[in-house]
PDB file of C-alpha atoms and ligand atoms in Angstrom:
ATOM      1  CA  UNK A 546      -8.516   7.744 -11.184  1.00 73.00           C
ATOM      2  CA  UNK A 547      -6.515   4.454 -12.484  1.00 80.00           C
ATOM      3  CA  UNK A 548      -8.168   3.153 -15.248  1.00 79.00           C
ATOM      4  CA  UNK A 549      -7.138  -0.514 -15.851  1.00 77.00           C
ATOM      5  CA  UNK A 550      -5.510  -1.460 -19.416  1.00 74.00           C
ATOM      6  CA  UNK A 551      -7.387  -2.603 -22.164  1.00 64.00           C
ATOM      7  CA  UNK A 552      -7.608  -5.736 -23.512  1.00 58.00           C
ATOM      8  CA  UNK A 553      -6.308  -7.422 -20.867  1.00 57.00           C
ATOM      9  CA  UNK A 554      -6.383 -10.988 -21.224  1.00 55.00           C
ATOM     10  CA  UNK A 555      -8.119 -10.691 -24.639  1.00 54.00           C
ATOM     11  CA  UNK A 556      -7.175 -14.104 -25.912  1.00 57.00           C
ATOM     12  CA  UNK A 557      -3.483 -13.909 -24.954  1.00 62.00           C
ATOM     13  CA  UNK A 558      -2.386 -17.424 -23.123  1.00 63.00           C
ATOM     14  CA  UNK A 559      -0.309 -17.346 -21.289  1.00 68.00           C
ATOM     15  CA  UNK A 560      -1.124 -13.822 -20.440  1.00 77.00           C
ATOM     16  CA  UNK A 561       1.369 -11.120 -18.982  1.00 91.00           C
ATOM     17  CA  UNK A 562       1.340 -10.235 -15.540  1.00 96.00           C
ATOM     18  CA  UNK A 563       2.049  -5.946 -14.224  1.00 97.00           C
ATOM     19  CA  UNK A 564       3.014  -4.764 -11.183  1.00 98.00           C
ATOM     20  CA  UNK A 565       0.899  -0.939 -10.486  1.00 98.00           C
ATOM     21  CA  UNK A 566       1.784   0.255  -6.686  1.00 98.00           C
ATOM     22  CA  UNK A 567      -0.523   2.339  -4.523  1.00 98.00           C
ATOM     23  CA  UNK A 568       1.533   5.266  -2.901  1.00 98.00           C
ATOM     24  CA  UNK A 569       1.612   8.148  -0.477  1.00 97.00           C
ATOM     25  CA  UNK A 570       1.763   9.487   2.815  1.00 96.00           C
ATOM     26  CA  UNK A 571      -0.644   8.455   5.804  1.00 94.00           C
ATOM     27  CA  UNK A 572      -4.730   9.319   5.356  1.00 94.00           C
ATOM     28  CA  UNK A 573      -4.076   9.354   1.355  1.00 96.00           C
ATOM     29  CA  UNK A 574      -6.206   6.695   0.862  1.00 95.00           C
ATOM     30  CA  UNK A 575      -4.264   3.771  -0.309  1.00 95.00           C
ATOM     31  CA  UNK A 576      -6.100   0.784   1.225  1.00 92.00           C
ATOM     32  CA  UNK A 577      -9.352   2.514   0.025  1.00 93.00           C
ATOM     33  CA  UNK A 578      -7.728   2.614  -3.588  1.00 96.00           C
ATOM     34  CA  UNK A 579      -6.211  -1.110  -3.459  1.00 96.00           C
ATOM     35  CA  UNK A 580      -9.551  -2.355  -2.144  1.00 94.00           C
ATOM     36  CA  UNK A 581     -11.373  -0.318  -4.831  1.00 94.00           C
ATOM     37  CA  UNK A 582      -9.243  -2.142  -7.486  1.00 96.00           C
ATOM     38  CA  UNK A 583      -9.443  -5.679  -5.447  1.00 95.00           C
ATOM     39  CA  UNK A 584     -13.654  -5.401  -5.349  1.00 93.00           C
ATOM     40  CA  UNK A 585     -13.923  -4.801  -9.448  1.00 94.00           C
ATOM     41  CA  UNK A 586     -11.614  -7.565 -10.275  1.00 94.00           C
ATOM     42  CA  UNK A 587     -13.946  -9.744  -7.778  1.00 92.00           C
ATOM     43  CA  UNK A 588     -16.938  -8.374  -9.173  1.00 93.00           C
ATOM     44  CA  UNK A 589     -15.384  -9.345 -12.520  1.00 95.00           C
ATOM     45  CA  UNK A 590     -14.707 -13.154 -11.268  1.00 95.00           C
ATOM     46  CA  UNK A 591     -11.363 -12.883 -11.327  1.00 95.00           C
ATOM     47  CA  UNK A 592      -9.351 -15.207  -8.487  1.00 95.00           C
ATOM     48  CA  UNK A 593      -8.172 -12.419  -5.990  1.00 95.00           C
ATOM     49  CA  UNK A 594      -6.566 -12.766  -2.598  1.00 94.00           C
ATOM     50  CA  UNK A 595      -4.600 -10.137  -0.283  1.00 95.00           C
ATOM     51  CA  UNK A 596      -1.785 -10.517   1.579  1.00 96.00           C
ATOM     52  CA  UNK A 597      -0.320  -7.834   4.771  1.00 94.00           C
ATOM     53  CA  UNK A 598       2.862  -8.023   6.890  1.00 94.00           C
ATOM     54  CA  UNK A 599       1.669 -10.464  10.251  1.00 91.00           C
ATOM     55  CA  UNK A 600       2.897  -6.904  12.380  1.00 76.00           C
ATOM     56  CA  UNK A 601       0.359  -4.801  11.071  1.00 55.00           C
ATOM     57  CA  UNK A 602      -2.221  -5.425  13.928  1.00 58.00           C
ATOM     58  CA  UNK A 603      -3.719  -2.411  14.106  1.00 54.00           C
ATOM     59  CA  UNK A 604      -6.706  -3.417  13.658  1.00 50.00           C
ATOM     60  CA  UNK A 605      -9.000  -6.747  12.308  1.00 50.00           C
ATOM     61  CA  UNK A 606      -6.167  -9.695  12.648  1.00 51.00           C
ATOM     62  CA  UNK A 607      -7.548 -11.008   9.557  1.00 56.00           C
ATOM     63  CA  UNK A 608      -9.089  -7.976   7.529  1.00 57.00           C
ATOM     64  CA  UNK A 609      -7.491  -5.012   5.494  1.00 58.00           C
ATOM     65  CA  UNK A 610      -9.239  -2.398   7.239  1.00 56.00           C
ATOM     66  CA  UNK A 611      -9.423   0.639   6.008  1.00 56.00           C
ATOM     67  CA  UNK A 612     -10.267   4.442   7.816  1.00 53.00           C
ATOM     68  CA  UNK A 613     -13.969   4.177   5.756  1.00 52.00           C
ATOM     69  CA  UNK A 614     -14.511   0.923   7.352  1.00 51.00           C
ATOM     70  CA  UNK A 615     -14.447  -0.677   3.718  1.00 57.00           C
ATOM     71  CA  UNK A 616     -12.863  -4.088   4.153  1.00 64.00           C
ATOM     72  CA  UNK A 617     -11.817  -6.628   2.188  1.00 74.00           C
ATOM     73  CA  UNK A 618     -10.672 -10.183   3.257  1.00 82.00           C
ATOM     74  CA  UNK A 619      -6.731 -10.595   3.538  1.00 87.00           C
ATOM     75  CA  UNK A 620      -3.871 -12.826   4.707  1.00 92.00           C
ATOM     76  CA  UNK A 621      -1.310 -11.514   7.147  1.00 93.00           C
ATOM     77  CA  UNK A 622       1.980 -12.853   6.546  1.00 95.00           C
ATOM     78  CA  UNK A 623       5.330 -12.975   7.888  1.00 94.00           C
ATOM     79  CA  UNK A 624       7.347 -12.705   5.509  1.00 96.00           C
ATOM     80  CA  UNK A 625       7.029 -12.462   1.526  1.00 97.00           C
ATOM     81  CA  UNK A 626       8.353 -15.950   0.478  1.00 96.00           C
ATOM     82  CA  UNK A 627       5.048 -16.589   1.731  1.00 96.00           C
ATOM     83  CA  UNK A 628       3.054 -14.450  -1.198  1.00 97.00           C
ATOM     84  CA  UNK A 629       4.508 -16.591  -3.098  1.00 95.00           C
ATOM     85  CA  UNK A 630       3.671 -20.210  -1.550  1.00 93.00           C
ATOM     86  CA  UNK A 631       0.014 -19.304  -0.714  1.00 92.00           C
ATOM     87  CA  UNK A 632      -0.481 -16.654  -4.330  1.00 92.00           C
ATOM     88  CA  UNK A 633      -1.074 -20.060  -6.146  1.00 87.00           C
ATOM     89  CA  UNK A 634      -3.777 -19.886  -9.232  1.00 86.00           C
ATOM     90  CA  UNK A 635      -4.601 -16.137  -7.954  1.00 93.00           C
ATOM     91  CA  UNK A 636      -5.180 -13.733 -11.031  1.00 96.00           C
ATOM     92  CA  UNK A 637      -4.911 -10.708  -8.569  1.00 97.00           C
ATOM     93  CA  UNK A 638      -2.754 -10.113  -5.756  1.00 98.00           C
ATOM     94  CA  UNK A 639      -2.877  -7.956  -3.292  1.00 97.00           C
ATOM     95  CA  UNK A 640      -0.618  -6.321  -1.017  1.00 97.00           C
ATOM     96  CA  UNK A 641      -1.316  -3.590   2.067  1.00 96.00           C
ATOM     97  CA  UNK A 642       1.730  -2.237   3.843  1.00 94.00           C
ATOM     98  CA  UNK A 643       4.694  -2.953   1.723  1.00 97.00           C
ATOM     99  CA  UNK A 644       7.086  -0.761   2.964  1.00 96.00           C
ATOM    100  CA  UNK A 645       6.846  -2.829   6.686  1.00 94.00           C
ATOM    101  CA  UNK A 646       7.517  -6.316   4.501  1.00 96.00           C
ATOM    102  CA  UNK A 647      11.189  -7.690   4.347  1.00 96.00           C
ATOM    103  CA  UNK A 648      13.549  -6.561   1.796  1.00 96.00           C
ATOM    104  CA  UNK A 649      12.683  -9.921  -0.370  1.00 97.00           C
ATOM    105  CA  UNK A 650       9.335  -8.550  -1.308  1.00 98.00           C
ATOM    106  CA  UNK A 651      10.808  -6.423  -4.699  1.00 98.00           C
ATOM    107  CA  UNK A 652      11.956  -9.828  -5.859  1.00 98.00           C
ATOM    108  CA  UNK A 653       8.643 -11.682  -4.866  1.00 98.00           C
ATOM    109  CA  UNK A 654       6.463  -9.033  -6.830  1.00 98.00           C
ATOM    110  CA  UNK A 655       8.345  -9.194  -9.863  1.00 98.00           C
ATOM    111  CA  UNK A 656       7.996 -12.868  -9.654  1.00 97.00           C
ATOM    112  CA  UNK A 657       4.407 -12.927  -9.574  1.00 97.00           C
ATOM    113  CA  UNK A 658       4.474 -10.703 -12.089  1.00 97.00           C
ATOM    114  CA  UNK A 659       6.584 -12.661 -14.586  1.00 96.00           C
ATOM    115  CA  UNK A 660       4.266 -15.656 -13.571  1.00 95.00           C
ATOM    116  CA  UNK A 661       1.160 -13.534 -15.897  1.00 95.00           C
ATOM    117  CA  UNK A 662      -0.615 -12.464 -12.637  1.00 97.00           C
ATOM    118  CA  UNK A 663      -1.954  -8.695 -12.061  1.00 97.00           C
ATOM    119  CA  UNK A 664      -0.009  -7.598  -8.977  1.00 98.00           C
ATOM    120  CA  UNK A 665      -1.162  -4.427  -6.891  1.00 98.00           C
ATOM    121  CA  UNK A 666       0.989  -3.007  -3.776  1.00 98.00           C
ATOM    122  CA  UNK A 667      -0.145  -0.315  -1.488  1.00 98.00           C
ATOM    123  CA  UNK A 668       2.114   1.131   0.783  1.00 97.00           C
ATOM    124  CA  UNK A 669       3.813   4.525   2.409  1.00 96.00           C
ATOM    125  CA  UNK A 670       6.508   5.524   0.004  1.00 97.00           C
ATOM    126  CA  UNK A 671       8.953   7.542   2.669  1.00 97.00           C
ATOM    127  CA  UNK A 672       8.892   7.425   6.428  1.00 94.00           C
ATOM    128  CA  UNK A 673       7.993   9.867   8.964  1.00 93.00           C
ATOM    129  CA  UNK A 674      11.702  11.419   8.386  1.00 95.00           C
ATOM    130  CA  UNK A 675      11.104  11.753   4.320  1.00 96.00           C
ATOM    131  CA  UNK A 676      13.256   9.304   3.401  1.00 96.00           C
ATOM    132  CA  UNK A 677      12.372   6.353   1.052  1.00 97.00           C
ATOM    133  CA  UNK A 678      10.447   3.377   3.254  1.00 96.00           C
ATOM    134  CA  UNK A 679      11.538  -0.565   2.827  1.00 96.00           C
ATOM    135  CA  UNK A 680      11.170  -1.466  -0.762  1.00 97.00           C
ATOM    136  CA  UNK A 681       8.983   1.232  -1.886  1.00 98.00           C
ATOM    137  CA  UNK A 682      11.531   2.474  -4.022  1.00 98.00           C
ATOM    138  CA  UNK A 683      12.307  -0.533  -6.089  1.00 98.00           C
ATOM    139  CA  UNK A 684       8.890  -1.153  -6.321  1.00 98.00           C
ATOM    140  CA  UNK A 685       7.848   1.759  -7.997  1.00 98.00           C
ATOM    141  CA  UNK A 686      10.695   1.663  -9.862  1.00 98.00           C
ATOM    142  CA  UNK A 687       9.658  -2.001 -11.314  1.00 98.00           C
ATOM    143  CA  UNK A 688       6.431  -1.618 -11.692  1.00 98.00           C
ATOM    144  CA  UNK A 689       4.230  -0.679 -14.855  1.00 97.00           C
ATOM    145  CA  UNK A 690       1.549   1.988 -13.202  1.00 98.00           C
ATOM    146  CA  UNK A 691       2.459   3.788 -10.185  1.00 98.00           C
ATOM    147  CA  UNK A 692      -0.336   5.739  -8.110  1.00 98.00           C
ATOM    148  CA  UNK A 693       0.720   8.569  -6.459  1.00 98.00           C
ATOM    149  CA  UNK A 694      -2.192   9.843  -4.195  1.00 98.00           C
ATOM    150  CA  UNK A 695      -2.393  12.639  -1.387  1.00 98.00           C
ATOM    151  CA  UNK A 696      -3.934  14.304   1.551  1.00 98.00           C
ATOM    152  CA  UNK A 697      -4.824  17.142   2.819  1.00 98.00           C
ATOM    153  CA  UNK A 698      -2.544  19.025   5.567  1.00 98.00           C
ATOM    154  CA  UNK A 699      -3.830  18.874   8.497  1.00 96.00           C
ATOM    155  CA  UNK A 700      -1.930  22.089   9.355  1.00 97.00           C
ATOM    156  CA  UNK A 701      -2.421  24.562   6.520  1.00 97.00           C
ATOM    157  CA  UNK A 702      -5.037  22.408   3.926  1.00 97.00           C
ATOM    158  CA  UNK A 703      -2.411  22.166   1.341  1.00 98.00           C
ATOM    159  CA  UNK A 704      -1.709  18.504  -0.633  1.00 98.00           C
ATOM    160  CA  UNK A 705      -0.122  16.793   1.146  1.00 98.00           C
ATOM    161  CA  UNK A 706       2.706  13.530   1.113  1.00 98.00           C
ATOM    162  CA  UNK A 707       4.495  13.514   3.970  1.00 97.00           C
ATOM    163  CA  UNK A 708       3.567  12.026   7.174  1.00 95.00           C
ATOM    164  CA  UNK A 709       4.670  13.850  10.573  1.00 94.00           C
ATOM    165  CA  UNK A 710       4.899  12.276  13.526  1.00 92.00           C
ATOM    166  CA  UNK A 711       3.641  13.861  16.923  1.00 90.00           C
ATOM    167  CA  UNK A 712       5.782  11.708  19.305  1.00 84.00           C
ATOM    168  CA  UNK A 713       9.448  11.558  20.027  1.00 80.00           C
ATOM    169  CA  UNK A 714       9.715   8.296  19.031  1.00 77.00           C
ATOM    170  CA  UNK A 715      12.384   7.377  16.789  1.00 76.00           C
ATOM    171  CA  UNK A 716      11.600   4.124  15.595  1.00 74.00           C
ATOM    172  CA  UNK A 717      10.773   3.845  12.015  1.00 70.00           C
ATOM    173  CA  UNK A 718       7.985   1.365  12.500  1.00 66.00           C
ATOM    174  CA  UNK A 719       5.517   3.046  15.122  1.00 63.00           C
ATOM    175  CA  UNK A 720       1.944   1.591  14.514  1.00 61.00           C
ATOM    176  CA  UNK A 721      -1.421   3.314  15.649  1.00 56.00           C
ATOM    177  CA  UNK A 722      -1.807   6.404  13.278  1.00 54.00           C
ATOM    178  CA  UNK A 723      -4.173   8.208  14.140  1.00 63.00           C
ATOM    179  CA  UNK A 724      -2.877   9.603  17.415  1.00 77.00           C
ATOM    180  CA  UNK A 725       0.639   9.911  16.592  1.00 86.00           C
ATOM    181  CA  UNK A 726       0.826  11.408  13.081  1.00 91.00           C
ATOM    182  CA  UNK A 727      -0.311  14.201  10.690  1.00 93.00           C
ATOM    183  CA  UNK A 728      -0.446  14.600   6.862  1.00 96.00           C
ATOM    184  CA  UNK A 729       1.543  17.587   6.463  1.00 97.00           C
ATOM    185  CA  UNK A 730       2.567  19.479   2.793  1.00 98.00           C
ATOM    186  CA  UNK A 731       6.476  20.093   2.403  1.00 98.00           C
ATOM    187  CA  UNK A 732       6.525  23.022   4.035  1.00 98.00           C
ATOM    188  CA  UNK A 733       4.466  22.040   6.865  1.00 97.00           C
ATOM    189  CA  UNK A 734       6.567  18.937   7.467  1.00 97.00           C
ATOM    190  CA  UNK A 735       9.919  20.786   7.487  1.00 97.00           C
ATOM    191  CA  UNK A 736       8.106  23.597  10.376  1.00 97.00           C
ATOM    192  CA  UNK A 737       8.111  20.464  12.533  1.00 94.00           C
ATOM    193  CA  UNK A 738       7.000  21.447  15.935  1.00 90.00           C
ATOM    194  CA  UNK A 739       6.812  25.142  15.181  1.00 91.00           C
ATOM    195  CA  UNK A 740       3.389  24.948  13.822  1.00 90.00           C
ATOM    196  CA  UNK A 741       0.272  22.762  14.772  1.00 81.00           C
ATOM    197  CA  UNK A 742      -2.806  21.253  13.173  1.00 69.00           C
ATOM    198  CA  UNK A 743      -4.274  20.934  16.683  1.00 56.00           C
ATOM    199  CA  UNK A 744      -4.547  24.369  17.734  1.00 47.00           C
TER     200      UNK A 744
HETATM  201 ZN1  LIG B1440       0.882  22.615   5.130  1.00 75.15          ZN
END
């Protein structure tokens, strides 16, 4: 479990901002992480708002929704310029679905970051092919704590970080996940359509 850094802002003014990013394949558990880390700094006063991309409409317009039904108030967006106009006196800012944001949002985070605020990104770090997704990458590459977390394969109950997808589609954005994808371990993932979590 992340365990935030001591002696933050112990009499430091201005104090330093971080960037930690939430990672990992579909049912890992991100949002439930991000909103775990979102409620304590609430519960600790702190000024917190959460921002997601405006196409993530999966579900609650105007909640972070995650598959426990935990929720937490956020602010869809359309693009990241707008973190930055709306992040104002926030201590803590939140972000759900990087990868689907525009390829500004590295340079927004670290922004926020050099401005002394605590900045926490969840999102999938590769795509339903395996490759690297939007600016995961640079993110986690930037950032001081990086998260990795898993699930379980839904085909052979290995760990799992990779998400398949069940459709033919070949678009790299394809919302709705229940239906259309499965966690799958490496080995699982590169079966394809040879084996089945279904069955
Ligand atoms: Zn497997």
């Amino acid at each position: 479990m992340f365990i935030e850094p001591l002696n933050w802002k112990a009499n430091q003014n201005p104090r330093t901002g971080w960037i930690e990013v939430i990672c990992g394949s579909m049912f890992s558990g991100k949002t439930e992480e991000l909103i775990r880390r979102l409620n304590r700094a609430k519960i600790a006063k702190q000024k917190t708002q959460i921002f997601k991309p405006a196409l993530d409409q999966r579900y609650h317009h105007e909640n972070i929704v995650s598959h426990n039904d935990n929720y937490i108030h956020s602010t869809p967006v359309d693009h990241s310029s707008k973190i930055l106009e709306s992040a104002g006196n926030c201590e803590v800012v939140g972000i759900d679905e990087a990868q689907f944001f525009d390829k500004d949002l590295a340079e927004v985070v670290n922004t926020l970051a050099n401005s002394g605020k605590r900045v926490i990104v969840a999102g999938l770090d590769m795509d339903y092919l395996g490759k690297p997704f939007g600016s995961m990458p640079e993110l986690m590459a930037m950032a001081e704590f990086v998260t990795k977390v898993h699930a379980i394969c839904m085909v052979c109950g290995e760990v799992a970080s990779h998400s398949y997808r069940l459709t033919p589609s070949q678009e790299q954005v394809l919302l709705g996940e229940t239906d259309s994808y499965e966690a799958r371990c490496r080995r699982c993932f590169n079966l394809g359509d040879t084996v089945s979590g279904k069955g």
